[in-house]
Amino acid sequence: MTRKTLRIVERDQYVNQIPAILANLADGKGTVIAITGEPGIGKTRLAQEIVKIAAGHPCSILQGRSYSVGSDTAYTPIIEMCNQYFRGLAPKIVTAWTSDLPDLGKLFRRLQLPEPAKVGDPALEKTRLFESLVCLVERMADGKPLVIIQEDLHFADFASLEFLHYLSRGMTIYPLLLIVTIDTFELSNNAGANAFIQSLRKEEFFREFRLNRLSGQGVVHLLEDRLGPALPDGFVSMIIRHSEGVPLFIDELLQALLETGVLSMRNDVWVLSIQSIDTIPHRLKELIKDRIARIHSEDHNVLLYIAISKGTVSHRILHRLTKMNEDDFLTVIHRLKASGLVYEEIQEMEVHYGFYHAIVNDVVYEELPIMICRRAHKAFIDVLEESGFEDVEYLARLYFGAGAEVDPLQTIRVFLKEAERAHLLYAYASAAKYYKSVLQLIHANKISEEKSRVPWLLQRLGEVHYMLGERSEAARYCLESIRTYVQYENQTEIARLHRLLANIFWESGDIEQSLQYLEDGLVIARKLPDFPEIRYQLLHTSLMFLSRLKRPDEYYQVYEEIQAVHRLIGTTQAAAQAIVAEIDFWTSYVRKENYKPRKVQVLIENLEQMEVDDETLFRGLYVSAINFTFCGQYALSRTCSQKALEAARRLHIVEYEIRSYWIQVLADLLSGEWKLTVPKMESIMSKARRIDAGRPLIYAYITKGIVYAWIGRYAEAQSCLDEMNGLFPLFSTKDGHVADMLAPIEMMIALGTDRAADYYSFMNRTRPYYVACPWLNLALWGEIQLSAGDRPGAMDTAKDLLADTKEENRYAWALGKRLSGKVEFASGEKEPALTSIDEAARTFKEMRMPLEHARSLLLIAGMMLKDNPEEASRMLLQSMETFEHLDAGEDLLMAQALMKKLGSRLPKRSTSNAAGKDTELSKREKEVARLVAEGLTNIEIADALIISPRTVSTHLENIYRRLGINSRASLVKYLMETE
């Protein structure tokens, strides 16, 4: 297993007591610690941690264990513990301890002690033996405290328990720490161990460490210890669900997932390929089977019905199922509770029984023969239905387990109710299971009266598999459904299926086939005047596709048709969908005057006040978030994208979650909060890899690529693009939105690697028509033009960005001003350039875009370097502070390079300022500080002073501590201000 350490979790309250307990041993004050808890809770792990702590103190450590096999052999754990300890000692030491204790020869034959005198009284002989053992312990502890660990005391023989109890009487005078571990469930099977613990609980020297299951946060900490902090999405909840916080179960499940490849590392990121665990790890299964094997044979029937319940079952129902008399039934329940297999609780005034751990349920169920299992399910169904039970989800599961033992027609009725219920609640996997089961029952039993349901069932299966991201299965069911509907001449549903197929093939990357299905569906829908809502749905899909294909004229025609159909239908849902279409219209840039965030804000507020389904709400919120992000209104964007994410989660559509995260990442990047993007980027990639290849995975690669490009890791950004293009070689050339989302990554890579001219040539010096990310893409395209030497083209691009007023679109206006300033400076027009970029900087600051503000200041500083070095220094310091705060490494390096150029012009330190803080610095620290102010990196400072980079870092840490600062920018600022 991959693990960085083997950290002990949520046991600090116990571990922290050990140093004080060990310190008391030096004063001759002993302690008994009982570590108690259920199997797998971490008793041994805590004992090991105590041993580790004790090893750092001057004491001797003896360790022993009792076993379930041979538990009737007297003194075995004591003998084995001492013999193991003796092996590590010189024989003369052991002889000195034992030579005058002949009674020990009864236990330790290898010591070859003389036969003790006979006293004729067995009780007295036992007492003499105990006194000899206690004397041995005293001698072992003489001058060096003793720590004794006895694990699994619940298996100990009665004689050993009697001795340990005898030994514990002297804990107030022995420098002895006795630690025992006890399985609380096995304790009821060992009366001696139970009596031993009960008697100790009355003593002051006794402490009981009762270990509980880990909390949710504790499970997270344990998993992070094993795998690192970046855990796959859904992984923690899956582990909690199956382990219920038992540490041993967590480790065994984790080991099994790693060994089977279900959990694997890809590109330094953990990826989980499933969301549930179907196979119980072998070691856990054997532990549980061993526990079950030790119960009475008549108890197994009760376990069978509790296992079938898959949760808890009421006393009334379970008693009827077992057909036992009341007293015998309660006796069985008592035994199962004592064994730690079953617990009881009160639910709505009635007693219920369940397994103490979910994995026990799985093991019991797995071991049942199929026919016994089916008949037990049938009996369960009969009892529940006789009692008027109406929980369709519960009944459907029982009918599924009963198989052919129940009437197929009744099974179909129950399965259909549950499938529709699950579909309504977006539980698509469950819905698919029951729809498919109904289809199989109709075919297998040749039920003619149910045959008419077949095309509808196929359609439902297509829908739920599409929602699950299983597009190949969805397409197969949809096509089969159309073929069946043709026999019934049902054009309405055929038109609906064409829309679904259009979506399936588009998301799978087959654009031509998608468009063909959409066109065919609209032809059918326009011939159905009584069903305008079908035409409406197809038009909405068409609107989305035409935007992606960048066909503005056709887009506008469809938009007008949508508004006309909306008026024809006149329902609230149609009105809501018309608003979504209008939000899309003002966001898709199909005409020059579009992208109006003010209009979109009004529209989305109106939509949220309406009673609409989550699908419509998601679409409106998501497109609104896009509009606000692209127009620089990041607070609005975050609000909408978060609401869209919540709607996506309610819908249980992973693809929608990925889209919501994508727009959040883009907003975080543009606003300078890129530290927030990394966990979201990893979450997107983890989610996308769990579903079919297609648009979701493309979004994931784009998100990862733009994060890497933005922070200057161009090689990794290019690797993302190469990997994506390898999977989907033609997608970006057909889907205009994808091409536009890739464009900023490609342009940032080109600009960051000095290949702007190559990129410009590759694009035939022709600006693409951007629909997605329009202003960012235009600004980057202008940078490409300028870097490639096309100043007139760059200025035309700047004018396009400035086409709207500042009030209408401040983000585009600020980008345009900065670009025009760069072009003006390159053309020798310094003053206009400074004015333009200063206006851009002020606007970025007003918009709370610290990164863009700092980048603009950096440009101004570079332009003022020669003529106004003091003002350039001020701006450089201000930008450096922002870059350091935002972790903008590439930008910080550029600022430091300018600072290095400015280094010779920095004011010299005044020797009269002896009262200043810098008098606290050593000569070497002052040299380091001065070189930092000149813009040198740690490696360059090390070369200049002929010291190691590590020494430079140490000097900087000391400087920061003494001056009360925390960054290079603050150090430079301090040096300038103390002139």
mmCIF file with all atom_site columns, C-alpha atoms in Angstrom, residues 589 595 626-632 634 662-663 665-671 702 705-707 709-710 739-748 751 759 767-768 770-785 797-798 800-801 809-816 818-819 822 844 849 851-852 855:
data_model
loop_
_atom_site.group_PDB
_atom_site.id
_atom_site.type_symbol
_atom_site.label_atom_id
_atom_site.label_alt_id
_atom_site.label_comp_id
_atom_site.label_asym_id
_atom_site.label_entity_id
_atom_site.label_seq_id
_atom_site.pdbx_PDB_ins_code
_atom_site.Cartn_x
_atom_site.Cartn_y
_atom_site.Cartn_z
_atom_site.occupancy
_atom_site.B_iso_or_equiv
_atom_site.pdbx_formal_charge
_atom_site.auth_seq_id
_atom_site.auth_comp_id
_atom_site.auth_asym_id
_atom_site.auth_atom_id
_atom_site.pdbx_PDB_model_num
ATOM 1  C CA . TYR A 1 589 ? -22.025 36.304 -29.568 1.00 0.00 ? 589 TYR A CA 1
ATOM 2  C CA . TYR A 1 595 ? -22.810 39.686 -24.716 1.00 0.00 ? 595 TYR A CA 1
ATOM 3  C CA . ILE A 1 626 ? -20.405 32.023 -18.745 1.00 0.00 ? 626 ILE A CA 1
ATOM 4  C CA . ASN A 1 627 ? -21.667 35.485 -19.696 1.00 0.00 ? 627 ASN A CA 1
ATOM 5  C CA . PHE A 1 628 ? -20.569 37.037 -16.396 1.00 0.00 ? 628 PHE A CA 1
ATOM 6  C CA . THR A 1 629 ? -17.148 35.344 -16.496 1.00 0.00 ? 629 THR A CA 1
ATOM 7  C CA . PHE A 1 630 ? -16.391 36.454 -20.043 1.00 0.00 ? 630 PHE A CA 1
ATOM 8  C CA . CYS A 1 631 ? -17.455 40.016 -19.147 1.00 0.00 ? 631 CYS A CA 1
ATOM 9  C CA . GLY A 1 632 ? -15.345 40.184 -15.961 1.00 0.00 ? 632 GLY A CA 1
ATOM 10 C CA . TYR A 1 634 ? -16.720 37.292 -11.287 1.00 0.00 ? 634 TYR A CA 1
ATOM 11 C CA . TRP A 1 662 ? -15.025 24.505 -15.566 1.00 0.00 ? 662 TRP A CA 1
ATOM 12 C CA . ILE A 1 663 ? -16.623 27.947 -15.470 1.00 0.00 ? 663 ILE A CA 1
ATOM 13 C CA . VAL A 1 665 ? -12.039 27.551 -12.642 1.00 0.00 ? 665 VAL A CA 1
ATOM 14 C CA . LEU A 1 666 ? -12.080 30.109 -15.445 1.00 0.00 ? 666 LEU A CA 1
ATOM 15 C CA . ALA A 1 667 ? -13.538 32.765 -13.125 1.00 0.00 ? 667 ALA A CA 1
ATOM 16 C CA . ASP A 1 668 ? -10.947 31.922 -10.447 1.00 0.00 ? 668 ASP A CA 1
ATOM 17 C CA . LEU A 1 669 ? -8.102  32.200 -12.951 1.00 0.00 ? 669 LEU A CA 1
ATOM 18 C CA . LEU A 1 670 ? -9.205  35.481 -14.475 1.00 0.00 ? 670 LEU A CA 1
ATOM 19 C CA . SER A 1 671 ? -9.753  37.054 -11.055 1.00 0.00 ? 671 SER A CA 1
ATOM 20 C CA . ILE A 1 702 ? -9.350  22.060 -21.217 1.00 0.00 ? 702 ILE A CA 1
ATOM 21 C CA . GLY A 1 705 ? -4.655  22.830 -19.717 1.00 0.00 ? 705 GLY A CA 1
ATOM 22 C CA . ILE A 1 706 ? -5.780  26.402 -19.021 1.00 0.00 ? 706 ILE A CA 1
ATOM 23 C CA . VAL A 1 707 ? -4.668  26.190 -15.378 1.00 0.00 ? 707 VAL A CA 1
ATOM 24 C CA . ALA A 1 709 ? -0.911  27.582 -19.176 1.00 0.00 ? 709 ALA A CA 1
ATOM 25 C CA . TRP A 1 710 ? -2.053  30.389 -16.889 1.00 0.00 ? 710 TRP A CA 1
ATOM 26 C CA . ALA A 1 739 ? -12.046 25.302 -30.428 1.00 0.00 ? 739 ALA A CA 1
ATOM 27 C CA . ASP A 1 740 ? -12.604 28.644 -28.702 1.00 0.00 ? 740 ASP A CA 1
ATOM 28 C CA . MET A 1 741 ? -11.923 27.147 -25.268 1.00 0.00 ? 741 MET A CA 1
ATOM 29 C CA . LEU A 1 742 ? -8.679  25.629 -26.558 1.00 0.00 ? 742 LEU A CA 1
ATOM 30 C CA . ALA A 1 743 ? -7.575  28.878 -28.188 1.00 0.00 ? 743 ALA A CA 1
ATOM 31 C CA . PRO A 1 744 ? -6.444  30.714 -25.023 1.00 0.00 ? 744 PRO A CA 1
ATOM 32 C CA . ILE A 1 745 ? -4.370  27.698 -23.979 1.00 0.00 ? 745 ILE A CA 1
ATOM 33 C CA . GLU A 1 746 ? -2.683  27.534 -27.392 1.00 0.00 ? 746 GLU A CA 1
ATOM 34 C CA . MET A 1 747 ? -2.042  31.270 -27.481 1.00 0.00 ? 747 MET A CA 1
ATOM 35 C CA . MET A 1 748 ? -0.658  31.434 -23.924 1.00 0.00 ? 748 MET A CA 1
ATOM 36 C CA . LEU A 1 751 ? 3.389   33.633 -26.137 1.00 0.00 ? 751 LEU A CA 1
ATOM 37 C CA . TYR A 1 759 ? 1.233   30.399 -34.238 1.00 0.00 ? 759 TYR A CA 1
ATOM 38 C CA . ARG A 1 767 ? -8.334  35.975 -36.676 1.00 0.00 ? 767 ARG A CA 1
ATOM 39 C CA . PRO A 1 768 ? -10.906 33.256 -35.899 1.00 0.00 ? 768 PRO A CA 1
ATOM 40 C CA . TYR A 1 770 ? -14.665 33.625 -31.350 1.00 0.00 ? 770 TYR A CA 1
ATOM 41 C CA . VAL A 1 771 ? -17.949 32.640 -29.686 1.00 0.00 ? 771 VAL A CA 1
ATOM 42 C CA . ALA A 1 772 ? -16.642 31.273 -26.372 1.00 0.00 ? 772 ALA A CA 1
ATOM 43 C CA . CYS A 1 773 ? -14.131 33.294 -24.287 1.00 0.00 ? 773 CYS A CA 1
ATOM 44 C CA . PRO A 1 774 ? -14.425 36.137 -26.847 1.00 0.00 ? 774 PRO A CA 1
ATOM 45 C CA . TRP A 1 775 ? -12.688 38.990 -25.001 1.00 0.00 ? 775 TRP A CA 1
ATOM 46 C CA . LEU A 1 776 ? -9.876  36.913 -23.547 1.00 0.00 ? 776 LEU A CA 1
ATOM 47 C CA . ASN A 1 777 ? -9.301  35.324 -26.939 1.00 0.00 ? 777 ASN A CA 1
ATOM 48 C CA . LEU A 1 778 ? -9.316  38.690 -28.704 1.00 0.00 ? 778 LEU A CA 1
ATOM 49 C CA . ALA A 1 779 ? -6.811  40.120 -26.216 1.00 0.00 ? 779 ALA A CA 1
ATOM 50 C CA . LEU A 1 780 ? -4.493  37.127 -26.590 1.00 0.00 ? 780 LEU A CA 1
ATOM 51 C CA . TRP A 1 781 ? -4.874  37.249 -30.382 1.00 0.00 ? 781 TRP A CA 1
ATOM 52 C CA . GLY A 1 782 ? -3.807  40.901 -30.269 1.00 0.00 ? 782 GLY A CA 1
ATOM 53 C CA . GLU A 1 783 ? -0.735  39.894 -28.240 1.00 0.00 ? 783 GLU A CA 1
ATOM 54 C CA . ILE A 1 784 ? 0.041   37.239 -30.856 1.00 0.00 ? 784 ILE A CA 1
ATOM 55 C CA . GLN A 1 785 ? -0.256  39.834 -33.641 1.00 0.00 ? 785 GLN A CA 1
ATOM 56 C CA . THR A 1 797 ? -8.071  43.943 -32.481 1.00 0.00 ? 797 THR A CA 1
ATOM 57 C CA . ALA A 1 798 ? -7.758  46.513 -29.683 1.00 0.00 ? 798 ALA A CA 1
ATOM 58 C CA . ASP A 1 800 ? -12.751 45.624 -31.501 1.00 0.00 ? 800 ASP A CA 1
ATOM 59 C CA . LEU A 1 801 ? -12.279 45.173 -27.764 1.00 0.00 ? 801 LEU A CA 1
ATOM 60 C CA . ASN A 1 809 ? -18.329 45.855 -20.743 1.00 0.00 ? 809 ASN A CA 1
ATOM 61 C CA . ARG A 1 810 ? -15.499 46.961 -18.463 1.00 0.00 ? 810 ARG A CA 1
ATOM 62 C CA . TYR A 1 811 ? -13.505 43.757 -18.907 1.00 0.00 ? 811 TYR A CA 1
ATOM 63 C CA . ALA A 1 812 ? -13.332 43.997 -22.709 1.00 0.00 ? 812 ALA A CA 1
ATOM 64 C CA . TRP A 1 813 ? -12.647 47.750 -22.423 1.00 0.00 ? 813 TRP A CA 1
ATOM 65 C CA . ALA A 1 814 ? -9.731  47.232 -19.999 1.00 0.00 ? 814 ALA A CA 1
ATOM 66 C CA . LEU A 1 815 ? -8.225  44.500 -22.181 1.00 0.00 ? 815 LEU A CA 1
ATOM 67 C CA . GLY A 1 816 ? -8.569  46.763 -25.202 1.00 0.00 ? 816 GLY A CA 1
ATOM 68 C CA . ARG A 1 818 ? -3.975  47.588 -22.330 1.00 0.00 ? 818 ARG A CA 1
ATOM 69 C CA . LEU A 1 819 ? -3.512  46.098 -25.783 1.00 0.00 ? 819 LEU A CA 1
ATOM 70 C CA . LYS A 1 822 ? 1.254   48.000 -25.879 1.00 0.00 ? 822 LYS A CA 1
ATOM 71 C CA . PHE A 1 844 ? -8.811  46.164 -13.411 1.00 0.00 ? 844 PHE A CA 1
ATOM 72 C CA . MET A 1 849 ? -8.823  41.709 -10.649 1.00 0.00 ? 849 MET A CA 1
ATOM 73 C CA . LEU A 1 851 ? -3.493  39.837 -11.167 1.00 0.00 ? 851 LEU A CA 1
ATOM 74 C CA . GLU A 1 852 ? -4.452  41.871 -14.234 1.00 0.00 ? 852 GLU A CA 1
ATOM 75 C CA . ARG A 1 855 ? 0.424   42.893 -14.782 1.00 0.00 ? 855 ARG A CA 1
#
